Amino acid sequence: MSVLPYVSAGWLFLAGCYGLATSRNLIHAVGCLSVCQASTYVLLLAIGYRRGGTAPVFSDIAPGSRPVVDPVVQALTLTDIVIGATVTALLLSLVVQIAKRHGTVDPDQLSELRG
């Protein structure tokens, strides 16, 4: 098993976290959060991957005669993608409302949000 997908997932996560921590723009922060979530797609697919594996369709052969990939992990990845797109759309709509109300997308200039 290759370590490359795990390194790629870790690098994507760290790059997204760094961008999120240093962001001076709310739109950029939402994009960095999406990059962090993309690392989970890579990680989930790396966990479910099997070298030489095929789709788990057993209509023509007996079960257990060849390696198959895990369909549960693929379903979780697809669910993660849909939830990530929904969260990104929601956050971007909130950024649009903040920009309309306050006239800026810089988090440091949003004085009304400070406690």
PDB file of C-alpha atoms in Angstrom:
ATOM      1  CA  MET A   1       0.000   0.000   0.000  1.00  0.00           C
ATOM      2  CA  SER A   2       1.302   3.405  -0.928  1.00  0.00           C
ATOM      3  CA  VAL A   3       1.724   6.193   1.578  1.00  0.00           C
ATOM      4  CA  LEU A   4       1.209   8.889  -1.087  1.00  0.00           C
ATOM      5  CA  PRO A   5      -2.578   9.327  -0.581  1.00  0.00           C
ATOM      6  CA  TYR A   6      -2.097   9.784   3.157  1.00  0.00           C
ATOM      7  CA  VAL A   7       0.661  12.338   2.623  1.00  0.00           C
ATOM      8  CA  SER A   8      -1.497  14.135   0.048  1.00  0.00           C
ATOM      9  CA  ALA A   9      -4.458  14.221   2.439  1.00  0.00           C
ATOM     10  CA  GLY A  10      -2.265  15.566   5.234  1.00  0.00           C
ATOM     11  CA  TRP A  11      -0.726  18.196   2.966  1.00  0.00           C
ATOM     12  CA  LEU A  12      -4.163  19.338   1.738  1.00  0.00           C
ATOM     13  CA  PHE A  13      -5.424  19.573   5.301  1.00  0.00           C
ATOM     14  CA  LEU A  14      -2.415  21.563   6.499  1.00  0.00           C
ATOM     15  CA  ALA A  15      -2.533  23.879   3.475  1.00  0.00           C
ATOM     16  CA  GLY A  16      -6.225  24.545   4.097  1.00  0.00           C
ATOM     17  CA  CYS A  17      -5.667  25.149   7.815  1.00  0.00           C
ATOM     18  CA  TYR A  18      -2.782  27.528   7.089  1.00  0.00           C
ATOM     19  CA  GLY A  19      -4.922  29.466   4.616  1.00  0.00           C
ATOM     20  CA  LEU A  20      -7.780  29.545   7.091  1.00  0.00           C
ATOM     21  CA  ALA A  21      -5.549  30.868   9.870  1.00  0.00           C
ATOM     22  CA  THR A  22      -3.952  33.580   7.726  1.00  0.00           C
ATOM     23  CA  SER A  23      -7.034  34.614   5.748  1.00  0.00           C
ATOM     24  CA  ARG A  24      -7.922  38.305   5.584  1.00  0.00           C
ATOM     25  CA  ASN A  25     -11.040  37.687   3.513  1.00  0.00           C
ATOM     26  CA  LEU A  26     -14.133  35.660   4.379  1.00  0.00           C
ATOM     27  CA  ILE A  27     -14.464  34.290   0.845  1.00  0.00           C
ATOM     28  CA  HIS A  28     -10.879  33.063   1.008  1.00  0.00           C
ATOM     29  CA  ALA A  29     -11.609  31.477   4.390  1.00  0.00           C
ATOM     30  CA  VAL A  30     -14.565  29.561   2.939  1.00  0.00           C
ATOM     31  CA  GLY A  31     -12.367  28.342   0.089  1.00  0.00           C
ATOM     32  CA  CYS A  32      -9.688  27.199   2.531  1.00  0.00           C
ATOM     33  CA  LEU A  33     -12.307  25.354   4.542  1.00  0.00           C
ATOM     34  CA  SER A  34     -13.336  23.569   1.335  1.00  0.00           C
ATOM     35  CA  VAL A  35      -9.717  22.568   0.760  1.00  0.00           C
ATOM     36  CA  CYS A  36      -9.599  21.131   4.291  1.00  0.00           C
ATOM     37  CA  GLN A  37     -12.698  19.118   3.523  1.00  0.00           C
ATOM     38  CA  ALA A  38     -11.197  17.898   0.234  1.00  0.00           C
ATOM     39  CA  SER A  39      -8.487  16.214   2.259  1.00  0.00           C
ATOM     40  CA  THR A  40     -11.142  13.986   3.795  1.00  0.00           C
ATOM     41  CA  TYR A  41     -12.192  12.824   0.312  1.00  0.00           C
ATOM     42  CA  VAL A  42      -8.642  11.742  -0.436  1.00  0.00           C
ATOM     43  CA  LEU A  43      -8.302  10.056   2.948  1.00  0.00           C
ATOM     44  CA  LEU A  44     -11.565   8.132   2.643  1.00  0.00           C
ATOM     45  CA  LEU A  45     -10.752   6.943  -0.856  1.00  0.00           C
ATOM     46  CA  ALA A  46      -7.265   5.880   0.245  1.00  0.00           C
ATOM     47  CA  ILE A  47      -8.769   3.794   3.046  1.00  0.00           C
ATOM     48  CA  GLY A  48     -11.205   2.014   0.714  1.00  0.00           C
ATOM     49  CA  TYR A  49      -8.723   1.390  -2.112  1.00  0.00           C
ATOM     50  CA  ARG A  50      -7.518  -2.128  -2.898  1.00  0.00           C
ATOM     51  CA  ARG A  51      -4.836  -2.873  -5.459  1.00  0.00           C
ATOM     52  CA  GLY A  52      -6.384  -4.918  -8.253  1.00  0.00           C
ATOM     53  CA  GLY A  53      -9.858  -4.473  -6.793  1.00  0.00           C
ATOM     54  CA  THR A  54     -12.938  -4.166  -8.955  1.00  0.00           C
ATOM     55  CA  ALA A  55     -16.496  -3.035  -8.405  1.00  0.00           C
ATOM     56  CA  PRO A  56     -18.401  -5.240  -5.945  1.00  0.00           C
ATOM     57  CA  VAL A  57     -20.745  -6.757  -8.517  1.00  0.00           C
ATOM     58  CA  PHE A  58     -21.058 -10.519  -8.079  1.00  0.00           C
ATOM     59  CA  SER A  59     -23.449 -11.395 -10.901  1.00  0.00           C
ATOM     60  CA  ASP A  60     -20.881 -13.295 -12.971  1.00  0.00           C
ATOM     61  CA  ILE A  61     -18.487 -14.766 -10.366  1.00  0.00           C
ATOM     62  CA  ALA A  62     -18.585 -16.294  -6.919  1.00  0.00           C
ATOM     63  CA  PRO A  63     -18.116 -13.943  -3.935  1.00  0.00           C
ATOM     64  CA  GLY A  64     -14.591 -14.042  -2.537  1.00  0.00           C
ATOM     65  CA  SER A  65     -12.925 -15.125  -5.775  1.00  0.00           C
ATOM     66  CA  ARG A  66     -11.418 -11.689  -6.528  1.00  0.00           C
ATOM     67  CA  PRO A  67     -10.582  -8.566  -4.499  1.00  0.00           C
ATOM     68  CA  VAL A  68     -13.211  -5.841  -4.527  1.00  0.00           C
ATOM     69  CA  VAL A  69     -13.163  -2.279  -3.288  1.00  0.00           C
ATOM     70  CA  ASP A  70     -15.247  -1.288  -0.291  1.00  0.00           C
ATOM     71  CA  PRO A  71     -18.508   0.325  -1.494  1.00  0.00           C
ATOM     72  CA  VAL A  72     -19.301   1.765   1.955  1.00  0.00           C
ATOM     73  CA  VAL A  73     -16.241   4.013   1.836  1.00  0.00           C
ATOM     74  CA  GLN A  74     -17.207   5.209  -1.634  1.00  0.00           C
ATOM     75  CA  ALA A  75     -20.722   6.001  -0.425  1.00  0.00           C
ATOM     76  CA  LEU A  76     -19.284   7.920   2.545  1.00  0.00           C
ATOM     77  CA  THR A  77     -17.054   9.899   0.190  1.00  0.00           C
ATOM     78  CA  LEU A  78     -19.993  10.790  -2.020  1.00  0.00           C
ATOM     79  CA  THR A  79     -21.987  11.842   1.040  1.00  0.00           C
ATOM     80  CA  ASP A  80     -19.027  13.923   2.226  1.00  0.00           C
ATOM     81  CA  ILE A  81     -18.865  15.686  -1.150  1.00  0.00           C
ATOM     82  CA  VAL A  82     -22.577  16.535  -1.076  1.00  0.00           C
ATOM     83  CA  ILE A  83     -22.433  17.809   2.503  1.00  0.00           C
ATOM     84  CA  GLY A  84     -19.272  19.802   1.722  1.00  0.00           C
ATOM     85  CA  ALA A  85     -20.916  21.487  -1.260  1.00  0.00           C
ATOM     86  CA  THR A  86     -23.969  22.343   0.850  1.00  0.00           C
ATOM     87  CA  VAL A  87     -21.892  23.784   3.692  1.00  0.00           C
ATOM     88  CA  THR A  88     -19.797  25.804   1.235  1.00  0.00           C
ATOM     89  CA  ALA A  89     -22.919  27.209  -0.423  1.00  0.00           C
ATOM     90  CA  LEU A  90     -24.404  28.122   2.970  1.00  0.00           C
ATOM     91  CA  LEU A  91     -21.203  29.826   4.126  1.00  0.00           C
ATOM     92  CA  LEU A  92     -20.876  31.759   0.878  1.00  0.00           C
ATOM     93  CA  SER A  93     -24.474  32.953   1.189  1.00  0.00           C
ATOM     94  CA  LEU A  94     -23.691  34.139   4.730  1.00  0.00           C
ATOM     95  CA  VAL A  95     -20.615  35.983   3.406  1.00  0.00           C
ATOM     96  CA  VAL A  96     -22.804  37.703   0.799  1.00  0.00           C
ATOM     97  CA  GLN A  97     -25.217  38.813   3.529  1.00  0.00           C
ATOM     98  CA  ILE A  98     -22.328  40.077   5.674  1.00  0.00           C
ATOM     99  CA  ALA A  99     -20.957  42.002   2.699  1.00  0.00           C
ATOM    100  CA  LYS A 100     -24.373  43.572   2.061  1.00  0.00           C
ATOM    101  CA  ARG A 101     -24.918  44.535   5.683  1.00  0.00           C
ATOM    102  CA  HIS A 102     -21.411  45.654   6.687  1.00  0.00           C
ATOM    103  CA  GLY A 103     -19.863  46.551   3.331  1.00  0.00           C
ATOM    104  CA  THR A 104     -16.737  44.464   3.909  1.00  0.00           C
ATOM    105  CA  VAL A 105     -15.557  40.865   3.936  1.00  0.00           C
ATOM    106  CA  ASP A 106     -12.520  41.535   6.142  1.00  0.00           C
ATOM    107  CA  PRO A 107     -13.096  39.794   9.489  1.00  0.00           C
ATOM    108  CA  ASP A 108     -11.070  42.402  11.399  1.00  0.00           C
ATOM    109  CA  GLN A 109     -13.341  45.228  10.239  1.00  0.00           C
ATOM    110  CA  LEU A 110     -16.525  43.568  11.474  1.00  0.00           C
ATOM    111  CA  SER A 111     -16.682  45.399  14.798  1.00  0.00           C
ATOM    112  CA  GLU A 112     -20.354  44.590  15.479  1.00  0.00           C
ATOM    113  CA  LEU A 113     -19.531  40.888  15.725  1.00  0.00           C
ATOM    114  CA  ARG A 114     -17.052  41.343  18.588  1.00  0.00           C
ATOM    115  CA  GLY A 115     -18.264  40.337  21.998  1.00  0.00           C
TER     116      GLY A 115
END
